CSV table of N, CA and C in Angstrom, one decimal:
chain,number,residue,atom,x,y,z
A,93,UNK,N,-2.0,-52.6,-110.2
A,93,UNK,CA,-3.2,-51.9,-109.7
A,93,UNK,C,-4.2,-51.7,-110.7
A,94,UNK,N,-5.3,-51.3,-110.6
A,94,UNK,CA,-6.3,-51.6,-111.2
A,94,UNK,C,-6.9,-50.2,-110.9
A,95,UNK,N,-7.7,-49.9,-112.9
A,95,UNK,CA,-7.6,-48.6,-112.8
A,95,UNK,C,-8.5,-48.1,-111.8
A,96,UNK,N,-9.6,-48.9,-111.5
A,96,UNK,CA,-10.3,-48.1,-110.7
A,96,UNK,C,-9.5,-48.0,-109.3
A,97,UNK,N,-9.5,-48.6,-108.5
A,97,UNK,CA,-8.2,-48.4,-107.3
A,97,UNK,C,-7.7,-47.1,-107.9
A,98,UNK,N,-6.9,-46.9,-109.1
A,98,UNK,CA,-5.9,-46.2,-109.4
A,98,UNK,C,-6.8,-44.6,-109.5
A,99,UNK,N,-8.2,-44.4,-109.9
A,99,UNK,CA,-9.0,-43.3,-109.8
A,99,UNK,C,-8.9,-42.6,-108.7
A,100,UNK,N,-9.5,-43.7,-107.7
A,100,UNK,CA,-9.5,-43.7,-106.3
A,100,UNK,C,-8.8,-42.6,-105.7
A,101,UNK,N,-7.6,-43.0,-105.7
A,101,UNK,CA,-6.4,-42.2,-105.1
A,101,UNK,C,-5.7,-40.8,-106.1
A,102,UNK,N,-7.0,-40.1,-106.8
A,102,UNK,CA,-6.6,-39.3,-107.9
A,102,UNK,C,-7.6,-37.7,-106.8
A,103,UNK,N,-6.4,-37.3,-106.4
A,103,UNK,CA,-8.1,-35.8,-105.3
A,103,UNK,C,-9.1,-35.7,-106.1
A,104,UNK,N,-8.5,-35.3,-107.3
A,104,UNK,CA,-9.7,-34.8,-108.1
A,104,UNK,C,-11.5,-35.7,-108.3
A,105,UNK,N,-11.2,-37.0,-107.7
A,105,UNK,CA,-12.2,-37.7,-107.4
A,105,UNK,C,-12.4,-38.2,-106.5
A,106,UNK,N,-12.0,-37.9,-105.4
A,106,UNK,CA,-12.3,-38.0,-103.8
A,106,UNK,C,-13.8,-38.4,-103.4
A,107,UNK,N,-14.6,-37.3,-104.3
A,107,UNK,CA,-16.2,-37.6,-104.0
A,107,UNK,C,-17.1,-37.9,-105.0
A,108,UNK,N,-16.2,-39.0,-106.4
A,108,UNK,CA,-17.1,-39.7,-107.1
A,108,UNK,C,-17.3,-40.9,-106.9
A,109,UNK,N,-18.7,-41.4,-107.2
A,109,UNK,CA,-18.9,-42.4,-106.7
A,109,UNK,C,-17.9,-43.6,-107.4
A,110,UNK,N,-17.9,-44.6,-106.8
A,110,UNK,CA,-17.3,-45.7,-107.5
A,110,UNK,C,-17.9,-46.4,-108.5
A,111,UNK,N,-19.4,-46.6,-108.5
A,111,UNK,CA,-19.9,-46.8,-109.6
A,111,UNK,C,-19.5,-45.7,-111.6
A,112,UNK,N,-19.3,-44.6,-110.7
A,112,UNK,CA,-18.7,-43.9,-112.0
A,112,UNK,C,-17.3,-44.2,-112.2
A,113,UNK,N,-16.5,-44.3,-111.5
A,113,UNK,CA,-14.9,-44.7,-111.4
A,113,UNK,C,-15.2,-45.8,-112.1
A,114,UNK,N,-15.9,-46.6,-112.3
A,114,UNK,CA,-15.6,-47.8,-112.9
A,114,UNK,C,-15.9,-47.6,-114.0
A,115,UNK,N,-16.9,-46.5,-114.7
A,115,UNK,CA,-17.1,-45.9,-115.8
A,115,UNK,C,-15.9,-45.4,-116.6
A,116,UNK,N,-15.5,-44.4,-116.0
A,116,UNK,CA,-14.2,-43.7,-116.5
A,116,UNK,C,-12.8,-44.6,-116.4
A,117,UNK,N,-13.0,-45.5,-115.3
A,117,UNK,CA,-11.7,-46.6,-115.8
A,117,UNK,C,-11.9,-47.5,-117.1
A,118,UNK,N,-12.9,-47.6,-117.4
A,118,UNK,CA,-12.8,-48.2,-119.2
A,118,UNK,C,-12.0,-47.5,-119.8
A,119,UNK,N,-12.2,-46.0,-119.8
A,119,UNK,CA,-11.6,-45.0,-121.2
A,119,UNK,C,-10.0,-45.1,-120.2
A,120,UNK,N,-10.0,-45.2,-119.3
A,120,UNK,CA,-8.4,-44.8,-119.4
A,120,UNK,C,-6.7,-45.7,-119.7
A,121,UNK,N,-5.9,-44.9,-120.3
A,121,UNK,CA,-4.8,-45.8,-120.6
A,121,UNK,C,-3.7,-45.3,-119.9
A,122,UNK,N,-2.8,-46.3,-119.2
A,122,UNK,CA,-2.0,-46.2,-118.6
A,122,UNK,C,-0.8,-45.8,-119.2
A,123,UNK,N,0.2,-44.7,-118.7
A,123,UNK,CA,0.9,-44.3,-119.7
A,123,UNK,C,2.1,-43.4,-118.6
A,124,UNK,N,3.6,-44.2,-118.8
A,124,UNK,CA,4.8,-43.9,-118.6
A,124,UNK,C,5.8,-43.0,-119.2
A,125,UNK,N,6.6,-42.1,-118.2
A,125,UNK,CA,7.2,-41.3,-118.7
A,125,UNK,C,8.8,-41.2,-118.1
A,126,UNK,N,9.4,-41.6,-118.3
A,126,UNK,CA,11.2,-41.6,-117.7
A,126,UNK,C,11.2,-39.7,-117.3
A,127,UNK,N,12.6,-39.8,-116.6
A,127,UNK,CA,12.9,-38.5,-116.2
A,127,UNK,C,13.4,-37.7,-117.5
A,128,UNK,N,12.7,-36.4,-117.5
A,128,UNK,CA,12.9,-35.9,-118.7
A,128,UNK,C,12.5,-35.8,-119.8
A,129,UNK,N,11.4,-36.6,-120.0
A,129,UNK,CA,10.3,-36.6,-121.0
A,129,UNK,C,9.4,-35.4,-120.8
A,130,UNK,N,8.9,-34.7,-122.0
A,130,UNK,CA,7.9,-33.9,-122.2
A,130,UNK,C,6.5,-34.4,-122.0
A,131,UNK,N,5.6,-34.4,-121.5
A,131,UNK,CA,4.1,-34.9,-121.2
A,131,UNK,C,3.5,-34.1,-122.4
A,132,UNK,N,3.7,-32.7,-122.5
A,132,UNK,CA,3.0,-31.6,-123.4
A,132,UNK,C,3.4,-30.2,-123.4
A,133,UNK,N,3.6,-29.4,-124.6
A,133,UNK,CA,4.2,-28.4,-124.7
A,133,UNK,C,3.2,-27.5,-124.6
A,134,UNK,N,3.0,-26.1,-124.5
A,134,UNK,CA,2.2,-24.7,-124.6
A,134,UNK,C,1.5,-24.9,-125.1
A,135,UNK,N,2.0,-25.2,-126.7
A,135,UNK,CA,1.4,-24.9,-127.9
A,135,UNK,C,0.4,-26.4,-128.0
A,136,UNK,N,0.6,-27.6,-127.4
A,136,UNK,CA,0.2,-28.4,-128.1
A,136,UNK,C,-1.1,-28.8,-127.7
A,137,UNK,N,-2.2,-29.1,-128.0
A,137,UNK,CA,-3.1,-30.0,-127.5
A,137,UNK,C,-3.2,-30.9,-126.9
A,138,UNK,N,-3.1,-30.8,-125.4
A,138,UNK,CA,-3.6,-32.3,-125.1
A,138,UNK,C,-4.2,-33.6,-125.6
A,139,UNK,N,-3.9,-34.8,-124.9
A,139,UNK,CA,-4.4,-35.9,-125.5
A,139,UNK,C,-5.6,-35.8,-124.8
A,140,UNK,N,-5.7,-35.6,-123.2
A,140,UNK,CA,-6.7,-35.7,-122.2
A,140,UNK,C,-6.5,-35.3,-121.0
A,141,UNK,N,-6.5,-35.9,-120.0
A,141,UNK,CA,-7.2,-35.8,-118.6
A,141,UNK,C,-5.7,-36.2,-118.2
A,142,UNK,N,-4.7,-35.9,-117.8
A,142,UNK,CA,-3.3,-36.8,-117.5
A,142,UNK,C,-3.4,-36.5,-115.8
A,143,UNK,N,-3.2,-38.2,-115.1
A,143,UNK,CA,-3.6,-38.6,-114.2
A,143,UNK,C,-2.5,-39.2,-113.3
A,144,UNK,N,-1.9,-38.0,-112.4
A,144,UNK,CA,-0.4,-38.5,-111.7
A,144,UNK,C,-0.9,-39.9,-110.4
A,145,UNK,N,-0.4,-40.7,-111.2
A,145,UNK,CA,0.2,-42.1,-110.1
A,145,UNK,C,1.0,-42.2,-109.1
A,146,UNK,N,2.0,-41.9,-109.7
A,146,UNK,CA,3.6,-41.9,-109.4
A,146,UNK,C,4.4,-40.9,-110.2
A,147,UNK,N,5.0,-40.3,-109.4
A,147,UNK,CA,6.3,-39.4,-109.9
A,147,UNK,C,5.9,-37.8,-109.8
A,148,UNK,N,6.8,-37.1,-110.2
A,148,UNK,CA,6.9,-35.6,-110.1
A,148,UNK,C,6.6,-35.0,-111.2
A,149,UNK,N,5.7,-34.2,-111.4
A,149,UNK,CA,5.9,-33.4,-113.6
A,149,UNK,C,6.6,-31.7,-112.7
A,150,UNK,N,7.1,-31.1,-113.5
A,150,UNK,CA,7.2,-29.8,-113.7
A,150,UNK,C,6.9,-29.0,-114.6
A,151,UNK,N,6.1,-28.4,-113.9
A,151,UNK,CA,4.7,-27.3,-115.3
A,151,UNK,C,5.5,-25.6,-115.2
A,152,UNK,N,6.0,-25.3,-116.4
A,152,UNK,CA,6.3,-23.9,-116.7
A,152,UNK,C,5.6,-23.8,-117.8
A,153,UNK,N,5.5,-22.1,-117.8
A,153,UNK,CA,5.1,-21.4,-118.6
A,153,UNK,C,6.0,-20.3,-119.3
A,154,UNK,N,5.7,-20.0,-120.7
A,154,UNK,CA,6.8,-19.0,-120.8
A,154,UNK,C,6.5,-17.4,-120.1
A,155,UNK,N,7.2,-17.2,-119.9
A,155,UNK,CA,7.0,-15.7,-119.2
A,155,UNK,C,6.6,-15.9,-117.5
A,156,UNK,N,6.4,-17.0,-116.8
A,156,UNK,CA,6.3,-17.9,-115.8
A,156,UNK,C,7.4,-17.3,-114.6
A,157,UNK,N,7.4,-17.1,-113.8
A,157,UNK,CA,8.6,-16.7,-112.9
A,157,UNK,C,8.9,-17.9,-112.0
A,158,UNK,N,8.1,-18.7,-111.9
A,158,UNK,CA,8.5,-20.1,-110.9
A,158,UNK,C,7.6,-21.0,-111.0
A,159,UNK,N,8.6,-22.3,-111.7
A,159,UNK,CA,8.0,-23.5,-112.2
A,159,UNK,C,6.9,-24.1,-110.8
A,160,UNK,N,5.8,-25.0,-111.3
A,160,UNK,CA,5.3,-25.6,-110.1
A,160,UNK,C,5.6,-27.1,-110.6
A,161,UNK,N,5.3,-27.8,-109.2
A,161,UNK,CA,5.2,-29.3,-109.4
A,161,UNK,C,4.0,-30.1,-108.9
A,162,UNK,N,3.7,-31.1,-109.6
A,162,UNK,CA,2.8,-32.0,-109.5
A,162,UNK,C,3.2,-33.3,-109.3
A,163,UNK,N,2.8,-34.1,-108.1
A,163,UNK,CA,3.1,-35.3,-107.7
A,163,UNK,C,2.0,-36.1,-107.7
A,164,UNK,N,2.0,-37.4,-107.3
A,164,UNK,CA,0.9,-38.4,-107.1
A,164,UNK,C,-0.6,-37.8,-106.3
A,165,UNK,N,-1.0,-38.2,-107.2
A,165,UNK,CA,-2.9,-37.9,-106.6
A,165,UNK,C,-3.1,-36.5,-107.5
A,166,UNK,N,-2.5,-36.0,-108.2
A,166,UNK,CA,-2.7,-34.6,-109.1
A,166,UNK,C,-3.1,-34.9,-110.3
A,167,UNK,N,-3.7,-33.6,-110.9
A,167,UNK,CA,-4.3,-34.3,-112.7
A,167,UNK,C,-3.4,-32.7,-112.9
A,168,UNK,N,-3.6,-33.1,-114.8
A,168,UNK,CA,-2.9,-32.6,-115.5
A,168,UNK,C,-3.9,-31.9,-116.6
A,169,UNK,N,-4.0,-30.4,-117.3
A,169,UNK,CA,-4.8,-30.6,-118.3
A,169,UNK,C,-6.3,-30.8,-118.5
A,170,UNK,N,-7.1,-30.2,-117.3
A,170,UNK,CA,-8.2,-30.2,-117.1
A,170,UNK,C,-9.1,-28.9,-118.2
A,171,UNK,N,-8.5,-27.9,-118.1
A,171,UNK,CA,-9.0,-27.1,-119.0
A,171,UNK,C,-8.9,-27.9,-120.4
A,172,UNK,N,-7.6,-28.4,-121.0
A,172,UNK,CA,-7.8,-28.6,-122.0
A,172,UNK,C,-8.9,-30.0,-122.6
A,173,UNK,N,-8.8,-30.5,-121.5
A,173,UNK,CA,-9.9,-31.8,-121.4
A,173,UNK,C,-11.5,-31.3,-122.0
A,174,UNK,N,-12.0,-30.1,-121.4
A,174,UNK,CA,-12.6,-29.8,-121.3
A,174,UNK,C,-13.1,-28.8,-122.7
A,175,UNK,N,-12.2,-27.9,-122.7
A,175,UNK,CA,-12.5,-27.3,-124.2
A,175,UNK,C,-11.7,-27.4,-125.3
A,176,UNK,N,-11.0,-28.4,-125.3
A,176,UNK,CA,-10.1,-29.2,-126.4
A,176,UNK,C,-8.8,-28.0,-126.8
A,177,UNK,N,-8.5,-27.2,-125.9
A,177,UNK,CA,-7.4,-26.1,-126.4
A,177,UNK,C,-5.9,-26.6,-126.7
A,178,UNK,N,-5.1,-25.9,-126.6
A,178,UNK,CA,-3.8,-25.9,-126.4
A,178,UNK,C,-3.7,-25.6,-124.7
A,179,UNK,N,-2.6,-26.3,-124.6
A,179,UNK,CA,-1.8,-27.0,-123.1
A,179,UNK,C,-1.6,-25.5,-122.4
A,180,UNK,N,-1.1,-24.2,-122.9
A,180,UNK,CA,-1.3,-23.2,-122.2
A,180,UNK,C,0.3,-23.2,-121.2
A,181,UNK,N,1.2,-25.0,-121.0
A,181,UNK,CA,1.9,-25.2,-120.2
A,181,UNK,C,2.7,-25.7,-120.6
A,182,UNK,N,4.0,-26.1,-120.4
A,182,UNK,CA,4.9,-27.2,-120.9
A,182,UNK,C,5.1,-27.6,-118.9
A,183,UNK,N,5.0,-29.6,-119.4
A,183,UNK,CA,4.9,-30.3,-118.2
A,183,UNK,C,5.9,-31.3,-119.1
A,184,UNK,N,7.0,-31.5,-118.1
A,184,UNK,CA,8.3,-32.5,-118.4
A,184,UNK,C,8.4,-33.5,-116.8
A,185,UNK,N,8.4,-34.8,-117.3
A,185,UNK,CA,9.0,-35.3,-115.7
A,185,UNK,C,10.3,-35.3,-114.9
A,186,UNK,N,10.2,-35.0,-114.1
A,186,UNK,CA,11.4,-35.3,-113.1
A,186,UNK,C,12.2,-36.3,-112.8
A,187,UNK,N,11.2,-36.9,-112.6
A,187,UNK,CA,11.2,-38.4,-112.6
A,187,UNK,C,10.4,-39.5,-113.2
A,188,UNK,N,10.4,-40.7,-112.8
A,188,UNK,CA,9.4,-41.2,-113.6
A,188,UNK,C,8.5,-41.5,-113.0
A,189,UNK,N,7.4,-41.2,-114.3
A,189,UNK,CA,5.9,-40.6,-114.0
A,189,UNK,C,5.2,-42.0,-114.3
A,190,UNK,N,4.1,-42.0,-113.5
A,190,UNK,CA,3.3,-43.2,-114.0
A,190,UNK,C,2.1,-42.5,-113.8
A,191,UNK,N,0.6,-43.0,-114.4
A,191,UNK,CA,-0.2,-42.3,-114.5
A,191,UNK,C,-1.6,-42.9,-115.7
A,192,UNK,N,-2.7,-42.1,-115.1
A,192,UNK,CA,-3.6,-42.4,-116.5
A,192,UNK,C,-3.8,-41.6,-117.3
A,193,UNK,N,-4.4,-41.7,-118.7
A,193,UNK,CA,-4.7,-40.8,-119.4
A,193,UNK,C,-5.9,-41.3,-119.8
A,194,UNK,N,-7.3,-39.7,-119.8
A,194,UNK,CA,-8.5,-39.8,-120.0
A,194,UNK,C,-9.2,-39.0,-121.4
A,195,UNK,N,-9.1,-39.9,-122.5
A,195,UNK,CA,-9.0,-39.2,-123.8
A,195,UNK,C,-10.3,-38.7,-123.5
A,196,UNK,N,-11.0,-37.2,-124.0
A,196,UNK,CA,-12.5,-36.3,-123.7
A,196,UNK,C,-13.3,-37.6,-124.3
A,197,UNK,N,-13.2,-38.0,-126.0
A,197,UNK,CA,-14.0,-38.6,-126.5
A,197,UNK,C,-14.5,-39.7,-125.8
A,198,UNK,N,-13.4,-40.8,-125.3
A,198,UNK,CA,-13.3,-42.0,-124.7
A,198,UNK,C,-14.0,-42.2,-123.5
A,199,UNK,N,-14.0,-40.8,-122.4
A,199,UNK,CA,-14.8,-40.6,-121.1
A,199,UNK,C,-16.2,-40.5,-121.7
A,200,UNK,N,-16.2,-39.3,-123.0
A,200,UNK,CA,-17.6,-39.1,-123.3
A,200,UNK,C,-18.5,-40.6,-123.3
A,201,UNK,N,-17.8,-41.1,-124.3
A,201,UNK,CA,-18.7,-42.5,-124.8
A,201,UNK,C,-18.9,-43.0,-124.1
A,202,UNK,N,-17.9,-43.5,-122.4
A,202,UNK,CA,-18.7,-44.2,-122.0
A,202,UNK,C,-19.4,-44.1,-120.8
A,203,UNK,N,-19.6,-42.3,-120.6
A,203,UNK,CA,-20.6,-42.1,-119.9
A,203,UNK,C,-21.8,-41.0,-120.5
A,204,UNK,N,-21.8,-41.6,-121.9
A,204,UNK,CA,-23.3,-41.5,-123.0
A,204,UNK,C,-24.5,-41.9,-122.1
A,205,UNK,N,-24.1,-43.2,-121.7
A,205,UNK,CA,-25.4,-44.0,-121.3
A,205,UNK,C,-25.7,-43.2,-120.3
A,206,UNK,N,-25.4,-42.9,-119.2
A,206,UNK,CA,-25.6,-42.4,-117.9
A,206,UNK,C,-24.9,-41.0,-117.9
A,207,UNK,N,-26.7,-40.4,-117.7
A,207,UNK,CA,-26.3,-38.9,-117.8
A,207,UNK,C,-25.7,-38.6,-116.0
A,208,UNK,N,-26.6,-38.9,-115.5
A,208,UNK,CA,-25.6,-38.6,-114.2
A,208,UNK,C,-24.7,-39.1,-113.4
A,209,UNK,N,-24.0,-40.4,-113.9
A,209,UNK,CA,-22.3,-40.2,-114.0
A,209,UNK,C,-21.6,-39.3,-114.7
A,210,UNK,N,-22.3,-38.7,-116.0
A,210,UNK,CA,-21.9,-37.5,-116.5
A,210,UNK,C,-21.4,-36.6,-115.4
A,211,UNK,N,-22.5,-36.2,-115.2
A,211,UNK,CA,-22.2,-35.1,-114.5
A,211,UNK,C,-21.6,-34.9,-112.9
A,212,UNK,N,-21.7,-36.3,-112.3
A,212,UNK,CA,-20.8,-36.4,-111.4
A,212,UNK,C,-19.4,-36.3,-111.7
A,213,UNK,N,-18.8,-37.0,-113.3
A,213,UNK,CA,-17.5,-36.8,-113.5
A,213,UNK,C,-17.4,-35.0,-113.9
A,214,UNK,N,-18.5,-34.8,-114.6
A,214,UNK,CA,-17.8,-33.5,-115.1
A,214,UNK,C,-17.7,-32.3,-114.1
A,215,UNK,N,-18.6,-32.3,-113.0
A,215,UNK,CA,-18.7,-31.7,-111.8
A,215,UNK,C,-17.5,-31.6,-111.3
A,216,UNK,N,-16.7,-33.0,-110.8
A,216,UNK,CA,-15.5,-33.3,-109.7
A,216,UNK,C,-14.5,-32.4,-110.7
A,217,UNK,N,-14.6,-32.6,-112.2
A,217,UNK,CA,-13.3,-31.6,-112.9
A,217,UNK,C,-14.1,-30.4,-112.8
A,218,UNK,N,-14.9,-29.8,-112.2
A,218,UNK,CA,-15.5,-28.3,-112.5
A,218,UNK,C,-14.9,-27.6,-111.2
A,219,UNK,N,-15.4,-28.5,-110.1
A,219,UNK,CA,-14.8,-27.9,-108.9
A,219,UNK,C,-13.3,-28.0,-108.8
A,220,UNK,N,-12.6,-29.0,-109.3
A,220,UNK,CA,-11.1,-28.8,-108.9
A,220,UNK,C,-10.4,-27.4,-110.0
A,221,UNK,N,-10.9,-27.0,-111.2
A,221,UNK,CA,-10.6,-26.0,-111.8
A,221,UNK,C,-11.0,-24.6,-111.1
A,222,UNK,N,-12.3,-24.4,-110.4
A,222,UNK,CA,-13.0,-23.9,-109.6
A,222,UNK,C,-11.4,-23.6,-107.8
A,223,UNK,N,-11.0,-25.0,-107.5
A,223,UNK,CA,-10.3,-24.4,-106.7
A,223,UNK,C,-9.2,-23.9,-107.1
A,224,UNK,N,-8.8,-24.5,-108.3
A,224,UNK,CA,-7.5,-23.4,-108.5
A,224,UNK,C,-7.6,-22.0,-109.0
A,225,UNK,N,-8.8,-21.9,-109.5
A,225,UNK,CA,-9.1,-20.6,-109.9
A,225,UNK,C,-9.3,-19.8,-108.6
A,226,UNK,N,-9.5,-20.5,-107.6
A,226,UNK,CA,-9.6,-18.7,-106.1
A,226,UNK,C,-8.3,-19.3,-105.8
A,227,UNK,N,-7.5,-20.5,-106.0
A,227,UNK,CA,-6.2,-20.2,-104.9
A,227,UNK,C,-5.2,-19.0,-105.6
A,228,UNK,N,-5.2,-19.1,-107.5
A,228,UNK,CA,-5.0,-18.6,-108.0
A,228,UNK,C,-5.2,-16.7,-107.8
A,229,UNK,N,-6.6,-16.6,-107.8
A,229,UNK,CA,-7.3,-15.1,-107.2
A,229,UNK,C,-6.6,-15.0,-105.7
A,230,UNK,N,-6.9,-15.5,-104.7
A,230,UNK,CA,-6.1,-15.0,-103.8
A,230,UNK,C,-4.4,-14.8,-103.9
A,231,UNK,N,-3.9,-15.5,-104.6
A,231,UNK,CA,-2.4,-15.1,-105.1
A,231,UNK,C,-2.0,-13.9,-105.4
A,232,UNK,N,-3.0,-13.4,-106.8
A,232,UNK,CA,-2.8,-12.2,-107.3
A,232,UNK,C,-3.4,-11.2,-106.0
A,233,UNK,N,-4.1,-11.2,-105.6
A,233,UNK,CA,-4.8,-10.3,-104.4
A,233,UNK,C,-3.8,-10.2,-103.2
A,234,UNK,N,-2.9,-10.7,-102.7
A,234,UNK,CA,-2.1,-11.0,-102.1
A,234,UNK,C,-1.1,-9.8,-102.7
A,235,UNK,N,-0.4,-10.4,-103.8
A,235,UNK,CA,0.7,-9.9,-104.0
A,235,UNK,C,0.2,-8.5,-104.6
A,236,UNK,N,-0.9,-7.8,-104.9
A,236,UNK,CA,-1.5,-6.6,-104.7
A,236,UNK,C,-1.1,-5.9,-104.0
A,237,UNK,N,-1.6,-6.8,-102.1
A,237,UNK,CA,-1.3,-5.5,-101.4
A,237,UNK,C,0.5,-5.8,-100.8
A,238,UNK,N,0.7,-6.8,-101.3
A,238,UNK,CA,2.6,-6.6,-100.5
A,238,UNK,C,3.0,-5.5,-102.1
A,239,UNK,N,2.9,-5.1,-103.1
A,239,UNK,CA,3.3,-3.9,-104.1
A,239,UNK,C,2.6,-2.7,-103.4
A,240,UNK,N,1.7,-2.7,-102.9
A,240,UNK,CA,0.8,-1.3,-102.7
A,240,UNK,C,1.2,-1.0,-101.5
């Protein structure tokens, strides 16, 4: 499969054009993980953008009360993409994971030329951080009033 196809089917770009998918498919490298491999630990820095293909990850946290999972069409590591931090998460696979990875620098360079594929890519990661941030807020708001 071919990375752009392989964008395609990523939510988090559902409504980028394909002219930029074929931008951001230059920077990406395809990258395999058996069951029970670590992707990234808490503490560690991301490489990039990690881009579920195929397979299951399991994201905990310490102090975390219930691991989540990520399957095909999910990204990984968006905040740290974005402001170069630590992972915040430890993600191990399940299974085996197939997938892309979008080094920040490597996307940057090669949507230098074109500012607004820029910002079409950087947008599609703004709103998907954007929705987890209210499914997130409704969570806590939730479990508010089932305590009160």
């Amino acid at each position: 499969m071919d990375n752009v196809r392989a964008l395609k089917e990523i939510f988090l770009f559902k409504d980028v054009e394909e002219s930029v998918l074929r931008l951001v498919a230059q920077a990406a490298e395809q990258r395999e993980f058996p069951p029970g491999d670590t992707l990234v630990t808490e503490s560690q820095t991301p490489p990039g953008l990690f881009l579920i293909r195929s397979g299951t990850v399991k994201v905990t946290r310490e102090g975390g009360k219930v691991p989540v999972t990520f399957g095909s069409g999910e990204a990984l590591g968006a905040v740290s993409f974005l402001d170069g931090g630590p992972a915040g998460m430890t993600a191990e696979a399940l299974e085996r994971v197939e997938g892309l990875l979008l080094r920040p620098q490597k996307v940057g360079e090669k949507l230098a030329a074109d500012p607004k594929a820029a910002a079409q890519f950087y947008q599609a990661v703004a709103r998907s951080l954007a929705g987890r941030l209210r499914r997130a807020a409704d969570l806590v708001a939730a479990s508010r009033k089932t305590q009160g």
